[in-house]
Short mmCIF file of C-alpha atoms in Angstrom, two decimals:
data_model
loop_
_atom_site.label_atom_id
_atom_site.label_comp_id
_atom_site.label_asym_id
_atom_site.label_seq_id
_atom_site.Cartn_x
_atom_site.Cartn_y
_atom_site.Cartn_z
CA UNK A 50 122.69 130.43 53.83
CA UNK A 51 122.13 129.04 50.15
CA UNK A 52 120.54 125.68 50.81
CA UNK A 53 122.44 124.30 47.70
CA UNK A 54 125.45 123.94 50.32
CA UNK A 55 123.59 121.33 51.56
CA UNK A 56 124.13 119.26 48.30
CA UNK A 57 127.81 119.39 48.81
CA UNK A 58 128.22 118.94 52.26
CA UNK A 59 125.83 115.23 51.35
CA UNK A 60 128.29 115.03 48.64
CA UNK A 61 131.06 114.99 51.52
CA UNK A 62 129.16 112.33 53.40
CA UNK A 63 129.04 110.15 51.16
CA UNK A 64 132.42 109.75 49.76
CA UNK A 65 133.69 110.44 53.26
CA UNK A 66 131.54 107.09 54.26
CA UNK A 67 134.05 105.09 52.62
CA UNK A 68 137.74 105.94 53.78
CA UNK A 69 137.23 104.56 56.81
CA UNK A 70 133.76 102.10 56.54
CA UNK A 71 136.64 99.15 56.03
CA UNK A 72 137.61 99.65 59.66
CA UNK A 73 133.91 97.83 60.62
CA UNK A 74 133.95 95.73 57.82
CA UNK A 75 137.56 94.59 57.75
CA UNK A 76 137.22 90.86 58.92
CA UNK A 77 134.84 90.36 56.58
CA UNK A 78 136.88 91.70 53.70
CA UNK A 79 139.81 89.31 55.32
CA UNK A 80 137.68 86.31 55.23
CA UNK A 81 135.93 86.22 52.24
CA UNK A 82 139.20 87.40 50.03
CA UNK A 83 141.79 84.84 52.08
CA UNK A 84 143.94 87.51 53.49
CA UNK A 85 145.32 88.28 56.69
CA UNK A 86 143.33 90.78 58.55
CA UNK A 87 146.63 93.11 58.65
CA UNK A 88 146.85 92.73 54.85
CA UNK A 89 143.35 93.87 55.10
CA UNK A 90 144.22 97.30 57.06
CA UNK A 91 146.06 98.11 53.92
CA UNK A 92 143.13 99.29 52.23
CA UNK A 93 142.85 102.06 54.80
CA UNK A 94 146.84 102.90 54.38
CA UNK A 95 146.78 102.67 50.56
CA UNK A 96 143.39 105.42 50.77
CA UNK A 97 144.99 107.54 52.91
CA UNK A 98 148.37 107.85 50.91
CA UNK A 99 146.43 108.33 47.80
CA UNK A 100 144.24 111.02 49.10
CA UNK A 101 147.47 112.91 50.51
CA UNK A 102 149.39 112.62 47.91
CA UNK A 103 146.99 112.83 44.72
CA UNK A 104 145.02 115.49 45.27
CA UNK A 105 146.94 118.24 44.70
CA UNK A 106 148.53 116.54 41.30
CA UNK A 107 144.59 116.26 40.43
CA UNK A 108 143.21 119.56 41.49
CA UNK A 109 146.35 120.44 39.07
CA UNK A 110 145.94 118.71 36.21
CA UNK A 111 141.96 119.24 35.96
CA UNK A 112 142.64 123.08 36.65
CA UNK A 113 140.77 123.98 33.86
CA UNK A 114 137.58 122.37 33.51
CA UNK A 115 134.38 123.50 34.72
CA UNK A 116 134.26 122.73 38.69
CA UNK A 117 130.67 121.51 38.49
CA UNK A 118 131.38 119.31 35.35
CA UNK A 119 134.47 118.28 37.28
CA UNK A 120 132.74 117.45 40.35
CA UNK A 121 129.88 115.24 38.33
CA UNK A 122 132.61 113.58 36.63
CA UNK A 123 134.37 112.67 39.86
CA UNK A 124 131.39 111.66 41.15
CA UNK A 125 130.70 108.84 38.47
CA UNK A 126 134.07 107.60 38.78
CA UNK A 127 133.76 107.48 42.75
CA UNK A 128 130.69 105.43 41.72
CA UNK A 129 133.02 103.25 39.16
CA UNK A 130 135.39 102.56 42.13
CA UNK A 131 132.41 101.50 44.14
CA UNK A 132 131.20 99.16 41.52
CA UNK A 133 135.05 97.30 41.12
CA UNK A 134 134.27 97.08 44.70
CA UNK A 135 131.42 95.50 44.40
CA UNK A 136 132.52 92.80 41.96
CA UNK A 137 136.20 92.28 43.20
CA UNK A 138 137.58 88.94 42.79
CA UNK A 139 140.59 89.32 44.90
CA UNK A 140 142.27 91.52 46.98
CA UNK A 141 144.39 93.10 44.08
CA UNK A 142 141.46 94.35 42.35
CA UNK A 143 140.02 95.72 45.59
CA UNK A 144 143.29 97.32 46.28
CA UNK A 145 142.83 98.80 42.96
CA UNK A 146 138.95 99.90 43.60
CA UNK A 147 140.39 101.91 46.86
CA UNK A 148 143.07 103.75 44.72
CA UNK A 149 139.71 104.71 42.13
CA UNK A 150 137.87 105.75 45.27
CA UNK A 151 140.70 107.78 47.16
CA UNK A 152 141.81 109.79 43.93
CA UNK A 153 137.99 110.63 42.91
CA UNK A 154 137.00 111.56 46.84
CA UNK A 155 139.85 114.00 47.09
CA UNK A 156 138.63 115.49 43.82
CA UNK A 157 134.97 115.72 45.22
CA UNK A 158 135.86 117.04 48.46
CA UNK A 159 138.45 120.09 47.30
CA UNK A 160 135.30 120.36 44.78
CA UNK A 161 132.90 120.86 47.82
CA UNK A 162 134.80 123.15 49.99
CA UNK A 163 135.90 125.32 47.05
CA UNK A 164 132.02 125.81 45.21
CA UNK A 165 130.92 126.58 48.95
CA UNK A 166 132.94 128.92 49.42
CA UNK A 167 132.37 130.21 45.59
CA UNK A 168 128.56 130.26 46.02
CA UNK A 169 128.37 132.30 48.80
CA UNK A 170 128.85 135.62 49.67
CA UNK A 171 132.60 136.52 51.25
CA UNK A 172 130.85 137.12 54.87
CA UNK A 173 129.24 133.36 54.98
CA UNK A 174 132.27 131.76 53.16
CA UNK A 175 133.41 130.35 57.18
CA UNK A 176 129.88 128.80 57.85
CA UNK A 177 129.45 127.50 54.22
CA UNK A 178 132.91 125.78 54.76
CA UNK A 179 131.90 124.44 58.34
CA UNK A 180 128.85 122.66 56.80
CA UNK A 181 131.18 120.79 54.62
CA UNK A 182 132.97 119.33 57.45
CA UNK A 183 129.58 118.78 58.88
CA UNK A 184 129.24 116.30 56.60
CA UNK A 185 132.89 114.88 56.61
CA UNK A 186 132.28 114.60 60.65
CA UNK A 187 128.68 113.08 59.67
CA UNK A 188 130.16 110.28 57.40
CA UNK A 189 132.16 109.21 60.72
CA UNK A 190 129.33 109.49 63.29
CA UNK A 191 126.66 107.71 60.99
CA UNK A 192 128.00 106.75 57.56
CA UNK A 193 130.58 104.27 59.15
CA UNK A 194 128.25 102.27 61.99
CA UNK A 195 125.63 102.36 59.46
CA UNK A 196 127.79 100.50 56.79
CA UNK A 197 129.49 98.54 59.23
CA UNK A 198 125.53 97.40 60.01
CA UNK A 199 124.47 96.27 56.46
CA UNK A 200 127.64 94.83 56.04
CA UNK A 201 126.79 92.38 58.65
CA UNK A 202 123.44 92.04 57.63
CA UNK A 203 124.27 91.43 54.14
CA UNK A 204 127.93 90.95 53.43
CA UNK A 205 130.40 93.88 53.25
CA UNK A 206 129.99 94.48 49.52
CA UNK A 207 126.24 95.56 50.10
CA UNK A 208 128.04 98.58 52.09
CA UNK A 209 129.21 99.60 48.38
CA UNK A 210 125.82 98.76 46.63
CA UNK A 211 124.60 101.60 49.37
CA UNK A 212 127.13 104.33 48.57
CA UNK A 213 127.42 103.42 44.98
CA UNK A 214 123.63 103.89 44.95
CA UNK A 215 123.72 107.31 47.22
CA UNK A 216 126.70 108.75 44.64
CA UNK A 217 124.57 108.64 41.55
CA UNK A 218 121.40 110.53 43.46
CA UNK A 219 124.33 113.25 44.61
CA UNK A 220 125.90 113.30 41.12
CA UNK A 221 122.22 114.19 39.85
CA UNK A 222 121.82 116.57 42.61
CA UNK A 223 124.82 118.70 42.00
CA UNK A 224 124.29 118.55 38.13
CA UNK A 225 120.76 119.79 38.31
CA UNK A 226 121.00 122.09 41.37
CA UNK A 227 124.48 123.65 41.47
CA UNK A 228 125.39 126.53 39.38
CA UNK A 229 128.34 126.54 37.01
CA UNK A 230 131.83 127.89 38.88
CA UNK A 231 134.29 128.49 36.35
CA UNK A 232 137.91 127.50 36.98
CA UNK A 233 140.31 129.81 38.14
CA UNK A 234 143.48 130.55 35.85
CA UNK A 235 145.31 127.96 35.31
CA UNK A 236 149.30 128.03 37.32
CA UNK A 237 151.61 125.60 36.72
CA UNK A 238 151.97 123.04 39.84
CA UNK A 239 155.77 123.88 39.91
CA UNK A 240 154.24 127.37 40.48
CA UNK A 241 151.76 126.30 42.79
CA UNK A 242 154.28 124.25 44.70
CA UNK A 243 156.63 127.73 45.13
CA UNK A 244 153.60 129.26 46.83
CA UNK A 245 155.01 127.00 49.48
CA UNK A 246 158.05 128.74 50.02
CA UNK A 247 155.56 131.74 51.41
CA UNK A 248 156.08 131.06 55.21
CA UNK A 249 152.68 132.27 56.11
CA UNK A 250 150.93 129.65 53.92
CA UNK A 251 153.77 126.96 54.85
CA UNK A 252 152.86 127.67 58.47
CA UNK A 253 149.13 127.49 58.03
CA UNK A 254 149.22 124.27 56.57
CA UNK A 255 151.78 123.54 59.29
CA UNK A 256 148.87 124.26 61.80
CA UNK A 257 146.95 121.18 60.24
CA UNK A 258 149.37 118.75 60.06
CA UNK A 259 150.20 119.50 64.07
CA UNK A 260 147.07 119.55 64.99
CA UNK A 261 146.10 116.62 63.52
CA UNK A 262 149.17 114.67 64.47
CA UNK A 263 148.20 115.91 68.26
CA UNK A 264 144.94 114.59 68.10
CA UNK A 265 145.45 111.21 66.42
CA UNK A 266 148.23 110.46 68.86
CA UNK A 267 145.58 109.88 71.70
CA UNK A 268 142.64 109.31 69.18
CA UNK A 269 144.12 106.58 67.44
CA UNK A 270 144.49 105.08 71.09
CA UNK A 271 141.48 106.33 72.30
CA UNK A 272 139.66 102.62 72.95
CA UNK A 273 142.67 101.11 75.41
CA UNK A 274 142.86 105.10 77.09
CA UNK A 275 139.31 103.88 78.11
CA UNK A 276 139.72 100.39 78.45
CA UNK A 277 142.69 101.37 80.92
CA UNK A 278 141.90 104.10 82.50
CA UNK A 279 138.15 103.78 83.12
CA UNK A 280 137.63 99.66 82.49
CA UNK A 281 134.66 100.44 80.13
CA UNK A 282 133.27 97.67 77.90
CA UNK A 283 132.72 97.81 73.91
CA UNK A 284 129.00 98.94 74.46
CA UNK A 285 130.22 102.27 76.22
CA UNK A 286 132.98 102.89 74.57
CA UNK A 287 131.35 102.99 71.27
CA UNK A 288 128.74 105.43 73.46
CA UNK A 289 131.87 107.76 73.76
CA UNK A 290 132.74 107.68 70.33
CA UNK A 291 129.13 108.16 68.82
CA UNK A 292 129.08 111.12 71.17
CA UNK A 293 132.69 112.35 69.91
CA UNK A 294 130.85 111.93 66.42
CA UNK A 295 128.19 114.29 66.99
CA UNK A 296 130.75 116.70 68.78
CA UNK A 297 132.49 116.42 65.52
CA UNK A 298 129.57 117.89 63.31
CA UNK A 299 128.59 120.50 65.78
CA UNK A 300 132.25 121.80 65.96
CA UNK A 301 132.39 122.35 62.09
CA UNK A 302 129.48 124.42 62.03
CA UNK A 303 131.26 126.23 65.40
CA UNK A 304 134.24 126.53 63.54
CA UNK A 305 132.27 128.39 60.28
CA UNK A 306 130.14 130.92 62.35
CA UNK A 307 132.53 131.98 64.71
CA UNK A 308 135.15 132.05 61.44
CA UNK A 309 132.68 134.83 59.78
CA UNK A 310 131.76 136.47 63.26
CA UNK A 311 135.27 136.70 65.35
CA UNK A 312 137.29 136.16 62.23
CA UNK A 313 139.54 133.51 61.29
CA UNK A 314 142.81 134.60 63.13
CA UNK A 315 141.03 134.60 66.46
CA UNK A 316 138.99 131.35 65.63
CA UNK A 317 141.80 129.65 64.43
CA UNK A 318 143.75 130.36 67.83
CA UNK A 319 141.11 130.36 70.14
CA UNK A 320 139.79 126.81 68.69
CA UNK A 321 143.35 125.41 69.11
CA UNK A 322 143.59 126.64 72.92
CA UNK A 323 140.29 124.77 73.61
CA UNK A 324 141.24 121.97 71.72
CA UNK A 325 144.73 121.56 73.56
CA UNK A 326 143.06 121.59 77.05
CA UNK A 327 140.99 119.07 76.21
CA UNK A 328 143.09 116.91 75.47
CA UNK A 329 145.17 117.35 78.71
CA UNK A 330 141.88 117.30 80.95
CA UNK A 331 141.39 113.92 79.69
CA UNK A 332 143.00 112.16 82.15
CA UNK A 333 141.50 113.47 84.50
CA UNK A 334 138.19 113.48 83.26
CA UNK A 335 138.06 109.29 84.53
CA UNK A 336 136.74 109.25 87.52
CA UNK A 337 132.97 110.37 85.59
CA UNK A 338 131.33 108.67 82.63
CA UNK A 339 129.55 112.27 83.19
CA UNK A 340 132.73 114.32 82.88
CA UNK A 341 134.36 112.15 80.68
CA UNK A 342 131.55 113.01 78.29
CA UNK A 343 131.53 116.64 78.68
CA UNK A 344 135.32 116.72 78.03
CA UNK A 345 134.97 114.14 74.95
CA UNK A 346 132.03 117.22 73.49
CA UNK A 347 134.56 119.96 74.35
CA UNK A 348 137.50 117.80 72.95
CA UNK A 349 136.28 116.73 69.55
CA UNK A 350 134.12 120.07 68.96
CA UNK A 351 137.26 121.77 69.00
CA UNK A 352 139.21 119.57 67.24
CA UNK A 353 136.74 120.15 64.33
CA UNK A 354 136.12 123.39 64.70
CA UNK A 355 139.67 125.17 63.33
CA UNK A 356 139.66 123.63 59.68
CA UNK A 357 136.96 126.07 57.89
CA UNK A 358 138.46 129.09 59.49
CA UNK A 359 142.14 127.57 58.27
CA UNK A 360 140.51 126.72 55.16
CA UNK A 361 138.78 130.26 55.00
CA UNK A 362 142.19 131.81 55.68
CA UNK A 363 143.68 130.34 52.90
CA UNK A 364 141.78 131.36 50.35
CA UNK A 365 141.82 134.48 52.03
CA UNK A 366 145.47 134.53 51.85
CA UNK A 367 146.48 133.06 48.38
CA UNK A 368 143.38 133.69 46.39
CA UNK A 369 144.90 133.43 43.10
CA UNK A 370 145.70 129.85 44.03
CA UNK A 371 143.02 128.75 46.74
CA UNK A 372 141.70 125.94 45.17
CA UNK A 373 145.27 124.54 44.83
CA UNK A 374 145.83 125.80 49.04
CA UNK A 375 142.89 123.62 49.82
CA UNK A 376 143.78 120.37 48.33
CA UNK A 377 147.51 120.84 50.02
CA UNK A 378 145.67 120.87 53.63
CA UNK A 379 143.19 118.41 52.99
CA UNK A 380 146.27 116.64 52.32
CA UNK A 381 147.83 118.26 55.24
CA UNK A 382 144.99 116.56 57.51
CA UNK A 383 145.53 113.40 56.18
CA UNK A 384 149.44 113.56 56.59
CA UNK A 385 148.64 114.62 60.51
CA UNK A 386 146.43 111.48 60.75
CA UNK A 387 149.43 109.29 60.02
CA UNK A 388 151.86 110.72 61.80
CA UNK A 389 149.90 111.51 65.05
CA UNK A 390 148.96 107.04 64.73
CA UNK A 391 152.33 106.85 64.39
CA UNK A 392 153.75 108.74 66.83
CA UNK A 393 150.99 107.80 69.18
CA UNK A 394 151.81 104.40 68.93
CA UNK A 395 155.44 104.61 69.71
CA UNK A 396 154.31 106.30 73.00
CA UNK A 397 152.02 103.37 73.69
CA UNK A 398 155.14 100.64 73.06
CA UNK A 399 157.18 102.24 75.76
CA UNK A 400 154.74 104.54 78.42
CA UNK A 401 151.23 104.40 79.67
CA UNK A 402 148.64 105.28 77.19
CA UNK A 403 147.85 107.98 79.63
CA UNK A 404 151.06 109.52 78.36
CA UNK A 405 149.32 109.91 75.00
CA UNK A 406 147.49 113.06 75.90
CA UNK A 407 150.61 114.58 77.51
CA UNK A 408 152.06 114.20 73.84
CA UNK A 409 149.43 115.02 72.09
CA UNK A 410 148.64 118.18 73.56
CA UNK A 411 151.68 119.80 73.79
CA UNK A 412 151.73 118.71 69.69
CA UNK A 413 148.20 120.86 69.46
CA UNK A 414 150.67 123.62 71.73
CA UNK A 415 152.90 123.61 68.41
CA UNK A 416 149.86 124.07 65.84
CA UNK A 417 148.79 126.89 68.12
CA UNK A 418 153.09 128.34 67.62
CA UNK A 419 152.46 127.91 64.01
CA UNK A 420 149.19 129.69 63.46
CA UNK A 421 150.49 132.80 65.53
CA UNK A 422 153.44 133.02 63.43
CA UNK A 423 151.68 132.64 60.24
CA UNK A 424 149.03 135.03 61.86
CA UNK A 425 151.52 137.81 62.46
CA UNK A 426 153.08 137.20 59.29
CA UNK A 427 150.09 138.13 57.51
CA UNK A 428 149.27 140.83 59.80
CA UNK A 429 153.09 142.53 59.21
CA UNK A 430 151.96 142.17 55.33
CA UNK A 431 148.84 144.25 55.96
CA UNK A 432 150.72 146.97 57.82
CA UNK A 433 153.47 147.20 55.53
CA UNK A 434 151.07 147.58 52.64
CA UNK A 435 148.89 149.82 54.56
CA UNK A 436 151.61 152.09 55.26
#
């Protein structure tokens, strides 16, 4: 494997650190700006809309520059957004900073995922996609706690001196290191948004967005599932999540090997299946701190491990327009991640919590609906051409 992946999946770290950092930071933020710590929580919102929503209009309308000059470029403006952080008055010019940091982070991380996959040879393209999201899972695991840490130590806009400071040694890294990709002919994003109408890309993505939205209906919860079901205290708890974390980054690199070994149809599905009964063992995984654990490994493994062999697929699939396909799923995950919060907490207004992973399961059963049909979609393509 071309240890220049490495480079990008850092690059994913870093920027990855901050979507979600706020969440440990957050009454910090509240308190020193004078807002409510609800008001607060919108930084996390106004990210994740960004992100969802900008990316593709961005991997669009920069089309035709160089990817690694693009990727630098994005870089120092992910470090600009840091530095507004850094030196915001208010909350309005913080809410501003996040919308710098959310548009230049989906930039960098369709930028990652699509020179990984462009540096490498076809056969590696799964693994050199599943270190990617080794670092996306790593920014979770590590980044966050560690922020969360100096921010307590020294006041939550150190967390920003620290990632500003960590962008421009990456931005240096991938401009010395990285080779030149060149861009791919430009399409129109009124083309690009037709390739939608192609039901077997429309139902890949669709196998995201489900999955996601099954996982983050119980994962979203996942502190009062453990509160109620197992009484655990904060100290544990965050014991289950830092080993969910480390699940996380092992399941990407899963999901990357077994995408060049078995393929990405049968990762894809077989991923999904695991990832599904995990989720419904869950409940019954309470009586152990022991088999709780085992099940959290199995569960969040999995739950990483389908997105380089969809991600793989896709570029397999629409090649002419990958880079395009993999800014619509990344915004595909982060639609999934709202929706499964939101659905999740509708369940958790009216029915146990426990109910949750019912819900969220059978939503995972759906992603695994979608990926079959999209599966034997492109599988009907290949016969009919082959005949």
């Amino acid at each position: 494997m071309d240890k220049r992946i490495w480079i990008l999946a850092i690059a994913s770290f870093v920027v990855g650190t901050v979507e979600l950092v706020i969440a440990g930071i957050i009454d910090m933020i509240a308190q020193d700006l004078n807002v409510s710590v609800g008001t607060a929580g919108q930084l996390i919102t106004v990210y994740s809309l960004v992100f969802a929503f900008g990316s593709p209009i961005l991997i669009t309308l920069t089309s035709k520059v160089e990817r690694r000059k693009l990727l630098t470029a994005a870089m120092l403006v992910f470090f600009a957004g840091n530095l507004i952080s850094i030196l915001s008055p208010n909350f309005t010019v913080l809410l501003i900073s996040r919308i710098i940091l959310a548009a230049s982070c989906s930039i960098v991380v369709v930028l990652s995922i699509v020179m990984a996959s462009s540096i490498v040879a076809p056969e590696s393209r799964g693994r050199a996609i599943g270190i990617i999201f080794m670092g996306i899972s790593a920014s979770l695991v590590l980044g966050v706690p560690i922020g969360t840490f100096i921010g307590e130590l020294w006041g939550w806009r150190s967390t920003f001196v620290l990632v500003g400071g960590l962008t421009l040694i990456v931005a240096w890294a991938v401009r010395r290191y990285l080779p030149q990709v060149a861009p791919r002919p430009g399409i129109p994003l009124r083309d690009q948004l037709r390739t939608l109408k192609n039901s077997k890309i429309l139902s890949a993505h669709s196998i995201s967005i489900l999955q996601m939205t099954g996982q983050f209906t119980i994962y979203a919860y996942v502190t009062p599932f453990l509160q109620e079901t197992m009484g655990l205290s904060t100290n544990m708890i965050s014991l289950v999540l830092f080993v969910y974390g480390l699940a996380g980054i092992a399941g990407g690199w899963i999901g990357g090997w077994s995408s060049d070994k078995l393929g990405n149809g049968r990762t894809i599905i077989v991923t999904l299946l695991l990832h599904a009964l995990a989720i419904f063992l869950l409940p019954y995984s309470t009586s152990s701190i022991f088999l709780l654990l085992i099940v959290v490994v199995v569960w969040c493994a999995f739950n990483m491990a389908p997105s380089p062999a969809i991600q793989s697929y896709l570029i397999q699939t629409a090649p002419e327009s990958s880079d395009i396909q993999l800014s619509f799923n990344t915004s595909s995950l982060h639609i999934g991640v709202a929706a499964g919060s939101i659905v999740g907490g509708l369940i958790v207004n009216h029915y146990s919590v426990t109910t949750n992973t019912w819900v969220g399961g059978l939503i995972v059963i759906l992603a695994i609906l979608s990926a079959v049909f999209s599966l034997r979609k492109s599988n009907a393509k290949t016969s009919t051409t082959s005949s």
